[in-house]
mmCIF file of C-alpha atoms in Angstrom:
data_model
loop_
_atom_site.group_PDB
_atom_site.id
_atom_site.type_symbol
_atom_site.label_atom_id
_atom_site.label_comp_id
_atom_site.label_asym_id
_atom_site.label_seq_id
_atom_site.Cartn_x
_atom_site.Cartn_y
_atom_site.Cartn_z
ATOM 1 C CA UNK A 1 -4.487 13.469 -19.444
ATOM 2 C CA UNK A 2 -8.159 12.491 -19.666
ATOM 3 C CA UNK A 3 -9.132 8.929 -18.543
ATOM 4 C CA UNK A 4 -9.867 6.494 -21.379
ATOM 5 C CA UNK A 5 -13.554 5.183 -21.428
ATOM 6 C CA UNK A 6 -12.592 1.633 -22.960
ATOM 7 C CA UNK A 7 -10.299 -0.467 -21.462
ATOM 8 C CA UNK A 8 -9.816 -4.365 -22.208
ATOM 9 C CA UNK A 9 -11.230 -6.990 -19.413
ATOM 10 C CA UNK A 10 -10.187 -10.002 -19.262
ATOM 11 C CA UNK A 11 -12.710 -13.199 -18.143
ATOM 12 C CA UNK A 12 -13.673 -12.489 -14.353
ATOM 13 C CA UNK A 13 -12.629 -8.714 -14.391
ATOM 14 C CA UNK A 14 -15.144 -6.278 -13.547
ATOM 15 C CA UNK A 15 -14.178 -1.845 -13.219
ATOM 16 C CA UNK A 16 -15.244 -0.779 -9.103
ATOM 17 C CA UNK A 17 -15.407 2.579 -7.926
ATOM 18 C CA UNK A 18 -11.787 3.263 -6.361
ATOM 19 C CA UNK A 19 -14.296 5.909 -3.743
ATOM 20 C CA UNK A 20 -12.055 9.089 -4.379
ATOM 21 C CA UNK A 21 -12.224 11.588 -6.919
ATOM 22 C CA UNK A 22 -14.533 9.178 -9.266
ATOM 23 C CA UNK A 23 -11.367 7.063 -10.377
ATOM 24 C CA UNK A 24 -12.224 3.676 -11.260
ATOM 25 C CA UNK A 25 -10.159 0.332 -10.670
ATOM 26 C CA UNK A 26 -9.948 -3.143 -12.190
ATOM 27 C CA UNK A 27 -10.447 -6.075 -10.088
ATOM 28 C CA UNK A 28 -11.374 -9.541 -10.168
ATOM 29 C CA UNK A 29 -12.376 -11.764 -7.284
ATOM 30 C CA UNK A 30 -10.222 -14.416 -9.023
ATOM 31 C CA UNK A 31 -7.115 -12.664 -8.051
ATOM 32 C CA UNK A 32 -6.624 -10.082 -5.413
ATOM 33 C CA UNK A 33 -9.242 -6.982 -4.604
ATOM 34 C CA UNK A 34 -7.689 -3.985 -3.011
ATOM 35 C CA UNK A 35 -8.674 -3.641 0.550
ATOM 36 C CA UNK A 36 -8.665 -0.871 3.428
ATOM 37 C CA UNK A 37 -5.455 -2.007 4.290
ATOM 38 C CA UNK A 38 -4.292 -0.321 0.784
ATOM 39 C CA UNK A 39 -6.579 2.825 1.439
ATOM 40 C CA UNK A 40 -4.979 3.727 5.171
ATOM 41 C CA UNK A 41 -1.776 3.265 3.644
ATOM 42 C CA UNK A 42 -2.306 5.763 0.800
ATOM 43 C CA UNK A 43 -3.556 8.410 3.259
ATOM 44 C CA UNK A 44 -1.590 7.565 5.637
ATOM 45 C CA UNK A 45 1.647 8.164 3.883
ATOM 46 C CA UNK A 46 4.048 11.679 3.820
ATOM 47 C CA UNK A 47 3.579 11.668 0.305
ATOM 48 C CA UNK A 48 5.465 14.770 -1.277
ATOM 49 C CA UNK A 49 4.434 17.141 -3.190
ATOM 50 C CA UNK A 50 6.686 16.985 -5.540
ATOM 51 C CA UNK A 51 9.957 14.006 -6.367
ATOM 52 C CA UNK A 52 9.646 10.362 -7.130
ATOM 53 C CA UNK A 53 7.495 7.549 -5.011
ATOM 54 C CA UNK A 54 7.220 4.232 -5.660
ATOM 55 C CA UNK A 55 5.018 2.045 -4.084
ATOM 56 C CA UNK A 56 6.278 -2.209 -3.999
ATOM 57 C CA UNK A 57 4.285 -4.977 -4.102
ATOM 58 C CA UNK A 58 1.480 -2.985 -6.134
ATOM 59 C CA UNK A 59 -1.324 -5.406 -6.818
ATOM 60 C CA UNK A 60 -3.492 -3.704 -9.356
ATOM 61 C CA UNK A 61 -2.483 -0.317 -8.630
ATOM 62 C CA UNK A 62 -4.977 0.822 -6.032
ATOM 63 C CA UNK A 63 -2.068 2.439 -3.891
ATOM 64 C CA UNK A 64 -0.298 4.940 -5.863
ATOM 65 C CA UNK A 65 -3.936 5.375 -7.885
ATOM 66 C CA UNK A 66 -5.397 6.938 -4.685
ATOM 67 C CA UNK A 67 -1.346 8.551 -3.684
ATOM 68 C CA UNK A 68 -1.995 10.600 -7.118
ATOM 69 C CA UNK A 69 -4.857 12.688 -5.373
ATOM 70 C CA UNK A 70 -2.991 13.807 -2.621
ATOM 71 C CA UNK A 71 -0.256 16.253 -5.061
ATOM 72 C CA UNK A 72 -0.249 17.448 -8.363
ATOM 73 C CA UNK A 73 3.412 17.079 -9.175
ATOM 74 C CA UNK A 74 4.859 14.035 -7.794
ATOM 75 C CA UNK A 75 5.300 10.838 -9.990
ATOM 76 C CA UNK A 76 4.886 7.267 -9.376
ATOM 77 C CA UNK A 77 5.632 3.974 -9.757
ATOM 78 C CA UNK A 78 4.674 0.671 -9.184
ATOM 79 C CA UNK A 79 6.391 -3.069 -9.093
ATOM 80 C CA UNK A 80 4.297 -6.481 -8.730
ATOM 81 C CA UNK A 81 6.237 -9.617 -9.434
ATOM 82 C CA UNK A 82 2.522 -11.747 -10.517
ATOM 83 C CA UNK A 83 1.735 -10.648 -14.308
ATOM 84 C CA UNK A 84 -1.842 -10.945 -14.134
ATOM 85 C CA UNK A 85 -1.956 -8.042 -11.337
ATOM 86 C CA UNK A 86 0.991 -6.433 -13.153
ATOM 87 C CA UNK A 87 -1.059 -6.306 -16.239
ATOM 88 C CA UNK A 88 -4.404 -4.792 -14.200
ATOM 89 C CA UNK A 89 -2.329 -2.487 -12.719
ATOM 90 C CA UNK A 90 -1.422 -1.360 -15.836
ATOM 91 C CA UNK A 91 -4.714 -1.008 -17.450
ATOM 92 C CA UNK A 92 -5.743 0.763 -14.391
ATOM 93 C CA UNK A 93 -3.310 3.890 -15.033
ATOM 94 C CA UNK A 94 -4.670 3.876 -18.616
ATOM 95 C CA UNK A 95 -8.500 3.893 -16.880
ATOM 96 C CA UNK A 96 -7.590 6.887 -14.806
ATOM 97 C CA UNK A 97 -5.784 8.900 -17.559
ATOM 98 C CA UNK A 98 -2.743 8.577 -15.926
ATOM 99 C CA UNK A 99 -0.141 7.443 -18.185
ATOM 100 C CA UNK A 100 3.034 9.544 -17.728
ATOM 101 C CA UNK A 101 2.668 10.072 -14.484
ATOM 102 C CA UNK A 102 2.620 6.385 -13.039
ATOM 103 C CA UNK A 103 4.555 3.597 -14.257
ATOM 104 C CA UNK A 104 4.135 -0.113 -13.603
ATOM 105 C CA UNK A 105 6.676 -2.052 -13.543
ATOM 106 C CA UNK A 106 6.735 -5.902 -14.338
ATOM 107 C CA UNK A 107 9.240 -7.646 -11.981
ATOM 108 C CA UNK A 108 10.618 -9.174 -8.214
ATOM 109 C CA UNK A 109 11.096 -6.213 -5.591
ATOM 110 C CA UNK A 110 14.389 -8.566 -4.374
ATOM 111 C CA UNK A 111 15.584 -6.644 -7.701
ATOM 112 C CA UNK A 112 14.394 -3.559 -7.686
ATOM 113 C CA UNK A 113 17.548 -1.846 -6.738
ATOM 114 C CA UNK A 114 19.541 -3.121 -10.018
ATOM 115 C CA UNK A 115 16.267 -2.072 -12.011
ATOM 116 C CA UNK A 116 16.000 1.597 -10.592
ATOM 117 C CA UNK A 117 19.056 2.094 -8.765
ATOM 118 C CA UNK A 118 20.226 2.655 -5.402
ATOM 119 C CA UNK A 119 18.682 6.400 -3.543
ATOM 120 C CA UNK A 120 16.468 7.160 -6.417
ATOM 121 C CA UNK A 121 12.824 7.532 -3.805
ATOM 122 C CA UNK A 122 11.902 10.115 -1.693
ATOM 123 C CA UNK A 123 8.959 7.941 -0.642
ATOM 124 C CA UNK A 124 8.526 3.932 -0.982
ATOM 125 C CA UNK A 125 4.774 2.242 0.438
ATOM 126 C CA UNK A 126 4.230 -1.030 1.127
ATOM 127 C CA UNK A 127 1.612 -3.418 1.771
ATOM 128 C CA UNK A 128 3.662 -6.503 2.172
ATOM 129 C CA UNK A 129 2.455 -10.448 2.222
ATOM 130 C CA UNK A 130 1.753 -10.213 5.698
ATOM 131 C CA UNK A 131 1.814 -14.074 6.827
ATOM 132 C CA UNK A 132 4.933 -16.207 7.429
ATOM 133 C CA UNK A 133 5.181 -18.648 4.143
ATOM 134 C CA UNK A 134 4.324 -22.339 6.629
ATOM 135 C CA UNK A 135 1.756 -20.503 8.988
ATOM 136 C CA UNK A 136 -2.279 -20.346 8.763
ATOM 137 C CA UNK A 137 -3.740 -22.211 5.382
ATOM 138 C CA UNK A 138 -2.686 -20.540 2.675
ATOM 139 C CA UNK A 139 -5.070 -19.874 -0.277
ATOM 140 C CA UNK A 140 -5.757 -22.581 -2.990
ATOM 141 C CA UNK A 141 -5.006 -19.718 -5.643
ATOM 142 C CA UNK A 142 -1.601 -19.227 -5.844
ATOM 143 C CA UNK A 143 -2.104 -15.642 -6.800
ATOM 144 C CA UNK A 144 -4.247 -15.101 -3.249
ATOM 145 C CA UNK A 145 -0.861 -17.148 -1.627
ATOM 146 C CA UNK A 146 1.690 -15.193 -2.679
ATOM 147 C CA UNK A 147 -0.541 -11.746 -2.284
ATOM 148 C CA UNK A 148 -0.985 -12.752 1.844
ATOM 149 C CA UNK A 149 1.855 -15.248 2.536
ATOM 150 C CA UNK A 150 5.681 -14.657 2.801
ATOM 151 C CA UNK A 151 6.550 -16.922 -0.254
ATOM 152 C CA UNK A 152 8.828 -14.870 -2.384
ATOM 153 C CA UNK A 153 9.276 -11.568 -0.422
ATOM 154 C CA UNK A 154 9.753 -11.742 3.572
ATOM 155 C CA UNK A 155 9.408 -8.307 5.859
ATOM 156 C CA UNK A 156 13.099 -8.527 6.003
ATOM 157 C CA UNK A 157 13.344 -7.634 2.153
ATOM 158 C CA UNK A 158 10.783 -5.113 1.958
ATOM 159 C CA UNK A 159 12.966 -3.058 4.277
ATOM 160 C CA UNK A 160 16.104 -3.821 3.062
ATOM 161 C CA UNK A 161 15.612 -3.232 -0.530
ATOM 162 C CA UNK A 162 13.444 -0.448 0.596
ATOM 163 C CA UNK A 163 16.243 1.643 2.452
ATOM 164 C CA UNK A 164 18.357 1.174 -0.749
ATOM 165 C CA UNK A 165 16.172 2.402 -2.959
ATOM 166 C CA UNK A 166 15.626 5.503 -0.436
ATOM 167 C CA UNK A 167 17.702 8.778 -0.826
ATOM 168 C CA UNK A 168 18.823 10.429 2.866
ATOM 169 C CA UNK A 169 15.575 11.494 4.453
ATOM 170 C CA UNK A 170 13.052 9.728 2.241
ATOM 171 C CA UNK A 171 10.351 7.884 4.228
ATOM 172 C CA UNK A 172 9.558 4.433 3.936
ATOM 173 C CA UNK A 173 5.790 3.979 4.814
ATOM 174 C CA UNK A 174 4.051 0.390 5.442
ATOM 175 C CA UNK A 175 0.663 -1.354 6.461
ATOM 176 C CA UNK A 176 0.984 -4.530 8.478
ATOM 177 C CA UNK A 177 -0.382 -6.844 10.878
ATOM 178 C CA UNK A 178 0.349 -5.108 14.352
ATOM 179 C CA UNK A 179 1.552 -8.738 16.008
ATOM 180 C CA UNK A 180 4.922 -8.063 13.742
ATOM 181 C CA UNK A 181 5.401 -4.649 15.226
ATOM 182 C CA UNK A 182 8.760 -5.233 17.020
ATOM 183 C CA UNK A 183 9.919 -7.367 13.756
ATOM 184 C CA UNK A 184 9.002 -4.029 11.802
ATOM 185 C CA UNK A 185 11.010 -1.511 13.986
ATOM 186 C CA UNK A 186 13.896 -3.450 15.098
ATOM 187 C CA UNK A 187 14.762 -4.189 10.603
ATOM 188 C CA UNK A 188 13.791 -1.098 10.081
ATOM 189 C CA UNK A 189 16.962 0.064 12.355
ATOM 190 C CA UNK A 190 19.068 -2.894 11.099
ATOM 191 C CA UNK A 191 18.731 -0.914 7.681
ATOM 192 C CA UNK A 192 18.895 2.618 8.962
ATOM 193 C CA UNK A 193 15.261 3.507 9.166
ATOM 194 C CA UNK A 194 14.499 5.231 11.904
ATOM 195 C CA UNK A 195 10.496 4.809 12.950
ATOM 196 C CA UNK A 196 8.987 8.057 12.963
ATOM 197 C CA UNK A 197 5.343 8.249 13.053
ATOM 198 C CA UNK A 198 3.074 4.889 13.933
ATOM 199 C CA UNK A 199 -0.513 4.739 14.087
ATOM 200 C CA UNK A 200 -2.429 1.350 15.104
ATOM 201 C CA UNK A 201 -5.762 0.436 13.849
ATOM 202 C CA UNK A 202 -8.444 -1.355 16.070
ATOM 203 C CA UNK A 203 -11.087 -3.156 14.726
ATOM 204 C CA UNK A 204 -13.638 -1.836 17.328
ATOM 205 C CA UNK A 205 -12.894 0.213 20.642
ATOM 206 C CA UNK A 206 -12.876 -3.078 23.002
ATOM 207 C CA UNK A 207 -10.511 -4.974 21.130
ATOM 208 C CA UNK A 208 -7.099 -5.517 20.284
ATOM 209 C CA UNK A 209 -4.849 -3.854 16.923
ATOM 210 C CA UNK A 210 -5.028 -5.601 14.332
ATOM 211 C CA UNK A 211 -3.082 -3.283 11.843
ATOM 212 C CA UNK A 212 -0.470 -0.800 12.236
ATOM 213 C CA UNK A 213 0.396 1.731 9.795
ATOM 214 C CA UNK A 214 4.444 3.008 10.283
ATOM 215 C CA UNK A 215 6.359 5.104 8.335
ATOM 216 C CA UNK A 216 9.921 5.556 9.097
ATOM 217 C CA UNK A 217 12.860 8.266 7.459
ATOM 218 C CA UNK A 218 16.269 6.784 6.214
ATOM 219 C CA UNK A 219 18.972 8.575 8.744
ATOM 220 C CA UNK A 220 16.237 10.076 10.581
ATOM 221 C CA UNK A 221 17.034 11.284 13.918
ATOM 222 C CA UNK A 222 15.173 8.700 17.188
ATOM 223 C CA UNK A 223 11.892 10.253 17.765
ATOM 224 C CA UNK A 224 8.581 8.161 17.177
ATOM 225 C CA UNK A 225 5.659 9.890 17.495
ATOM 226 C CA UNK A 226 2.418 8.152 17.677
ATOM 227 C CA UNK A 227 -0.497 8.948 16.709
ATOM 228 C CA UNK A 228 -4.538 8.605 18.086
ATOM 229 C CA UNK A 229 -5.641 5.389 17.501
ATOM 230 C CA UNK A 230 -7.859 4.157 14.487
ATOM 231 C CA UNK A 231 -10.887 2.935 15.698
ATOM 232 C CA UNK A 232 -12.826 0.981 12.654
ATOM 233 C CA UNK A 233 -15.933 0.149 13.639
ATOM 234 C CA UNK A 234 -17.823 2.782 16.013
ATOM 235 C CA UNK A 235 -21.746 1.733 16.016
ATOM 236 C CA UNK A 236 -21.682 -1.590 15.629
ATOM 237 C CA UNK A 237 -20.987 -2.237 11.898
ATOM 238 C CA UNK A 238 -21.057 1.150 10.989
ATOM 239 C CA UNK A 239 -17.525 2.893 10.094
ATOM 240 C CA UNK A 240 -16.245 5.366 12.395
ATOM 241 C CA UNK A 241 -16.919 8.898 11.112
ATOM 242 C CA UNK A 242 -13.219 9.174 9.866
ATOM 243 C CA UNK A 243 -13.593 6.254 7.643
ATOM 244 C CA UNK A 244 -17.375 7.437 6.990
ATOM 245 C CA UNK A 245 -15.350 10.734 5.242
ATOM 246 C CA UNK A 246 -12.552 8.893 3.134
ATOM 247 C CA UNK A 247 -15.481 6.526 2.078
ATOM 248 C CA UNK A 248 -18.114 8.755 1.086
ATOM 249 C CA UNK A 249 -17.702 12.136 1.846
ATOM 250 C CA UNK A 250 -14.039 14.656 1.908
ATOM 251 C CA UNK A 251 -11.820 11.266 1.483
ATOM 252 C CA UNK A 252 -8.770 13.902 2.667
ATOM 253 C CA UNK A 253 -5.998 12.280 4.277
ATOM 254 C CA UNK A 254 -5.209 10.097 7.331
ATOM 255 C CA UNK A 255 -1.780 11.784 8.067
#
Protein backbone atom coordinates (compact mmCIF):
# COMPACT_ATOMS: atom_id res chain seq x y z
CA UNK A 1 0.00 0.00 0.00
CA UNK A 2 1.40 3.42 -0.92
CA UNK A 3 1.67 6.05 1.89
CA UNK A 4 -0.98 8.79 1.78
CA UNK A 5 0.46 12.38 1.19
CA UNK A 6 -2.38 14.19 3.32
CA UNK A 7 -3.03 13.39 6.61
CA UNK A 8 -5.11 15.59 9.23
CA UNK A 9 -2.98 17.57 12.09
CA UNK A 10 -4.35 18.59 14.79
CA UNK A 11 -3.17 22.18 16.69
CA UNK A 12 0.57 21.55 17.88
CA UNK A 13 1.20 18.46 15.54
CA UNK A 14 3.93 18.66 13.21
CA UNK A 15 5.10 15.15 10.57
CA UNK A 16 9.27 14.30 11.63
CA UNK A 17 11.35 12.08 9.78
CA UNK A 18 10.96 8.56 11.63
CA UNK A 19 15.17 8.19 10.13
CA UNK A 20 14.52 4.72 8.39
CA UNK A 21 13.37 3.93 5.11
CA UNK A 22 11.92 7.72 4.61
CA UNK A 23 8.74 6.89 6.83
CA UNK A 24 7.40 9.82 8.45
CA UNK A 25 5.76 10.17 12.05
CA UNK A 26 3.34 12.50 13.82
CA UNK A 27 4.34 14.16 16.90
CA UNK A 28 3.66 17.00 18.99
CA UNK A 29 5.77 18.41 21.79
CA UNK A 30 2.44 18.83 23.63
CA UNK A 31 2.17 15.18 24.18
CA UNK A 32 4.84 12.59 23.96
CA UNK A 33 7.81 12.47 21.08
CA UNK A 34 9.23 9.08 20.43
CA UNK A 35 12.68 8.75 21.74
CA UNK A 36 15.85 6.35 21.32
CA UNK A 37 14.53 4.42 23.94
CA UNK A 38 11.67 3.37 21.26
CA UNK A 39 14.36 3.01 18.40
CA UNK A 40 16.80 0.34 20.46
CA UNK A 41 13.79 -1.42 21.27
CA UNK A 42 12.59 -1.85 17.67
CA UNK A 43 16.03 -3.13 16.59
CA UNK A 44 16.64 -4.67 19.33
CA UNK A 45 13.77 -7.05 19.25
CA UNK A 46 13.60 -10.99 17.65
CA UNK A 47 11.03 -9.78 15.53
CA UNK A 48 9.78 -12.71 13.18
CA UNK A 49 9.54 -12.91 9.98
CA UNK A 50 6.46 -13.94 9.71
CA UNK A 51 3.17 -14.39 12.76
CA UNK A 52 1.57 -11.74 14.86
CA UNK A 53 3.48 -8.92 17.19
CA UNK A 54 2.05 -6.52 19.12
CA UNK A 55 3.75 -3.91 20.67
CA UNK A 56 1.83 -2.28 24.33
CA UNK A 57 1.89 0.94 25.46
CA UNK A 58 2.34 2.33 21.74
CA UNK A 59 2.47 6.08 21.97
CA UNK A 60 2.10 7.29 18.44
CA UNK A 61 3.23 4.29 16.80
CA UNK A 62 6.95 4.84 16.38
CA UNK A 63 7.67 1.14 17.59
CA UNK A 64 5.98 -1.24 15.41
CA UNK A 65 6.37 1.72 12.48
CA UNK A 66 10.17 1.09 12.52
CA UNK A 67 9.40 -3.19 13.56
CA UNK A 68 7.64 -3.12 9.91
CA UNK A 69 11.16 -2.66 8.19
CA UNK A 70 12.75 -5.42 9.66
CA UNK A 71 10.18 -8.38 7.66
CA UNK A 72 7.92 -8.32 4.97
CA UNK A 73 5.27 -10.65 6.30
CA UNK A 74 4.67 -10.22 9.86
CA UNK A 75 1.68 -8.06 11.15
CA UNK A 76 1.25 -5.72 13.91
CA UNK A 77 -0.48 -4.17 16.39
CA UNK A 78 -0.57 -1.57 18.71
CA UNK A 79 -2.57 -0.60 22.18
CA UNK A 80 -2.28 2.97 24.00
CA UNK A 81 -4.83 3.60 26.68
CA UNK A 82 -4.46 7.96 26.10
CA UNK A 83 -6.73 8.80 22.89
CA UNK A 84 -4.85 11.64 21.73
CA UNK A 85 -1.64 9.27 21.12
CA UNK A 86 -4.09 6.51 20.16
CA UNK A 87 -5.46 8.72 17.53
CA UNK A 88 -1.64 9.82 16.18
CA UNK A 89 -0.79 6.49 16.18
CA UNK A 90 -3.39 5.88 14.01
CA UNK A 91 -2.87 8.53 11.51
CA UNK A 92 0.66 7.48 11.50
CA UNK A 93 -0.12 3.90 9.87
CA UNK A 94 -2.28 5.80 7.34
CA UNK A 95 1.08 8.25 6.72
CA UNK A 96 3.21 5.23 6.06
CA UNK A 97 0.72 3.31 3.82
CA UNK A 98 0.36 0.82 6.21
CA UNK A 99 -3.14 0.10 6.85
CA UNK A 100 -3.74 -3.68 6.88
CA UNK A 101 -0.80 -4.52 8.14
CA UNK A 102 -0.78 -2.58 11.60
CA UNK A 103 -3.63 -2.04 13.74
CA UNK A 104 -4.07 0.39 16.62
CA UNK A 105 -5.94 -0.36 19.10
CA UNK A 106 -7.82 2.14 21.48
CA UNK A 107 -7.78 0.75 25.08
CA UNK A 108 -5.97 -0.27 28.83
CA UNK A 109 -3.19 -3.08 28.33
CA UNK A 110 -4.65 -4.41 32.06
CA UNK A 111 -7.31 -5.68 29.32
CA UNK A 112 -5.71 -6.67 26.60
CA UNK A 113 -6.03 -10.33 27.18
CA UNK A 114 -10.08 -10.25 27.11
CA UNK A 115 -9.65 -7.94 23.90
CA UNK A 116 -7.22 -10.33 21.91
CA UNK A 117 -7.18 -13.38 23.82
CA UNK A 118 -4.92 -15.42 25.75
CA UNK A 119 -1.46 -17.00 23.42
CA UNK A 120 -2.38 -15.10 20.37
CA UNK A 121 1.70 -13.21 20.05
CA UNK A 122 4.67 -14.61 18.97
CA UNK A 123 6.34 -11.32 19.91
CA UNK A 124 5.02 -8.46 22.46
CA UNK A 125 7.54 -4.95 22.93
CA UNK A 126 7.34 -2.70 25.46
CA UNK A 127 8.44 0.57 26.47
CA UNK A 128 6.73 0.81 29.78
CA UNK A 129 6.15 4.12 32.17
CA UNK A 130 9.35 3.66 33.63
CA UNK A 131 9.00 5.70 37.08
CA UNK A 132 7.20 4.51 40.24
CA UNK A 133 3.68 6.61 40.30
CA UNK A 134 4.94 8.91 44.00
CA UNK A 135 8.72 9.15 42.92
CA UNK A 136 10.66 12.15 41.02
CA UNK A 137 8.13 15.21 39.91
CA UNK A 138 5.96 14.05 37.63
CA UNK A 139 5.04 16.16 34.54
CA UNK A 140 2.37 18.99 34.72
CA UNK A 141 0.78 17.32 31.49
CA UNK A 142 -0.98 14.50 32.42
CA UNK A 143 -0.35 12.92 29.08
CA UNK A 144 3.75 13.34 29.77
CA UNK A 145 2.66 11.65 33.54
CA UNK A 146 1.13 8.79 32.59
CA UNK A 147 3.68 8.27 29.39
CA UNK A 148 6.88 8.21 32.22
CA UNK A 149 5.19 7.43 35.58
CA UNK A 150 3.62 4.12 36.87
CA UNK A 151 0.02 5.60 37.18
CA UNK A 152 -2.20 3.14 35.45
CA UNK A 153 0.18 0.31 34.32
CA UNK A 154 3.06 -0.91 36.85
CA UNK A 155 6.15 -3.31 35.48
CA UNK A 156 4.30 -5.99 37.23
CA UNK A 157 1.38 -5.78 34.56
CA UNK A 158 3.34 -5.35 31.57
CA UNK A 159 4.72 -8.81 32.26
CA UNK A 160 1.90 -10.41 33.43
CA UNK A 161 -0.53 -9.53 30.82
CA UNK A 162 2.36 -9.87 28.53
CA UNK A 163 3.07 -13.71 29.18
CA UNK A 164 -0.72 -14.24 28.62
CA UNK A 165 -0.97 -12.80 25.61
CA UNK A 166 2.30 -14.90 24.53
CA UNK A 167 1.96 -18.37 22.79
CA UNK A 168 4.85 -21.12 24.10
CA UNK A 169 8.12 -19.71 22.87
CA UNK A 170 7.10 -16.20 21.89
CA UNK A 171 9.49 -13.52 23.22
CA UNK A 172 8.57 -10.74 25.23
CA UNK A 173 11.06 -7.84 24.50
CA UNK A 174 11.32 -4.49 26.74
CA UNK A 175 13.32 -1.12 27.18
CA UNK A 176 13.76 0.09 30.73
CA UNK A 177 15.65 1.95 33.17
CA UNK A 178 18.59 -0.50 34.13
CA UNK A 179 18.14 0.41 38.17
CA UNK A 180 14.82 -1.99 37.81
CA UNK A 181 16.84 -4.80 36.35
CA UNK A 182 16.35 -7.41 39.15
CA UNK A 183 12.48 -6.19 39.37
CA UNK A 184 12.45 -7.06 35.49
CA UNK A 185 13.96 -10.64 35.69
CA UNK A 186 12.75 -11.90 38.90
CA UNK A 187 8.48 -11.01 37.31
CA UNK A 188 9.54 -12.04 34.38
CA UNK A 189 10.10 -15.69 36.09
CA UNK A 190 7.08 -15.17 38.41
CA UNK A 191 5.15 -15.29 34.95
CA UNK A 192 7.20 -17.88 33.16
CA UNK A 193 9.52 -15.74 31.14
CA UNK A 194 12.64 -16.89 31.08
CA UNK A 195 15.39 -13.87 30.33
CA UNK A 196 17.21 -14.72 27.36
CA UNK A 197 19.21 -12.11 25.77
CA UNK A 198 20.02 -8.56 27.76
CA UNK A 199 21.94 -5.81 26.48
CA UNK A 200 22.66 -2.54 28.72
CA UNK A 201 23.08 0.83 27.32
CA UNK A 202 25.67 3.41 28.75
CA UNK A 203 25.38 6.83 28.23
CA UNK A 204 29.19 7.31 27.66
CA UNK A 205 32.09 4.69 28.31
CA UNK A 206 32.93 6.12 32.01
CA UNK A 207 29.62 5.95 33.32
CA UNK A 208 27.02 3.92 34.65
CA UNK A 209 23.71 2.02 32.51
CA UNK A 210 21.18 3.85 32.27
CA UNK A 211 18.93 1.58 30.01
CA UNK A 212 18.68 -2.00 29.50
CA UNK A 213 17.10 -3.61 26.67
CA UNK A 214 15.81 -7.56 27.68
CA UNK A 215 13.93 -9.81 25.86
CA UNK A 216 12.85 -12.95 27.42
CA UNK A 217 10.89 -16.43 25.75
CA UNK A 218 7.68 -17.79 27.54
CA UNK A 219 8.87 -21.53 28.75
CA UNK A 220 12.22 -20.83 27.55
CA UNK A 221 14.85 -22.98 28.85
CA UNK A 222 17.60 -20.80 31.76
CA UNK A 223 20.24 -19.42 29.61
CA UNK A 224 20.81 -15.50 29.44
CA UNK A 225 23.11 -14.43 27.16
CA UNK A 226 24.37 -10.97 27.19
CA UNK A 227 25.35 -9.03 24.89
CA UNK A 228 28.42 -6.11 24.24
CA UNK A 229 27.50 -3.17 25.79
CA UNK A 230 25.84 -0.02 24.11
CA UNK A 231 27.98 2.72 24.42
CA UNK A 232 25.93 6.11 23.37
CA UNK A 233 28.05 8.72 23.24
CA UNK A 234 31.75 7.96 21.86
CA UNK A 235 33.43 11.55 21.02
CA UNK A 236 32.04 13.63 23.24
CA UNK A 237 28.50 14.41 21.93
CA UNK A 238 28.89 12.61 18.95
CA UNK A 239 26.91 9.11 18.64
CA UNK A 240 28.87 6.07 18.64
CA UNK A 241 29.31 4.73 15.09
CA UNK A 242 26.50 2.08 15.72
CA UNK A 243 24.00 4.69 16.46
CA UNK A 244 25.79 6.97 13.69
CA UNK A 245 24.40 3.85 11.16
CA UNK A 246 20.70 3.38 12.48
CA UNK A 247 20.62 7.29 12.41
CA UNK A 248 21.88 8.16 9.17
CA UNK A 249 23.35 5.59 7.30
CA UNK A 250 22.31 1.28 7.01
CA UNK A 251 19.76 1.78 10.15
CA UNK A 252 19.97 -2.41 10.14
CA UNK A 253 19.32 -3.90 13.34
CA UNK A 254 20.66 -3.90 16.94
CA UNK A 255 20.01 -7.70 17.53
Amino acid sequence: MEPVSHVPLFEAERIDDLLTHEMKIIQSHEVFCFSMDAVLLARFASVPKRGRVLDMCTGNGAIPLIMTTRTPEATFDGIEIQERLFSMASRNVTLNGLDGRVTMHHGDVKEAVERFGHGKFDLITCNPPYMPAMSGEQNIREHFAIARHEILLNLEDVIRVGSQLLKNGGKLAMVHRSTRLVDIISYMRKYGLEPKRMRLVYPRRDAEPNMVLIEGMRGGKPELRIQPPLIVYEKGEEYCEELQEIYFGRRDSLA
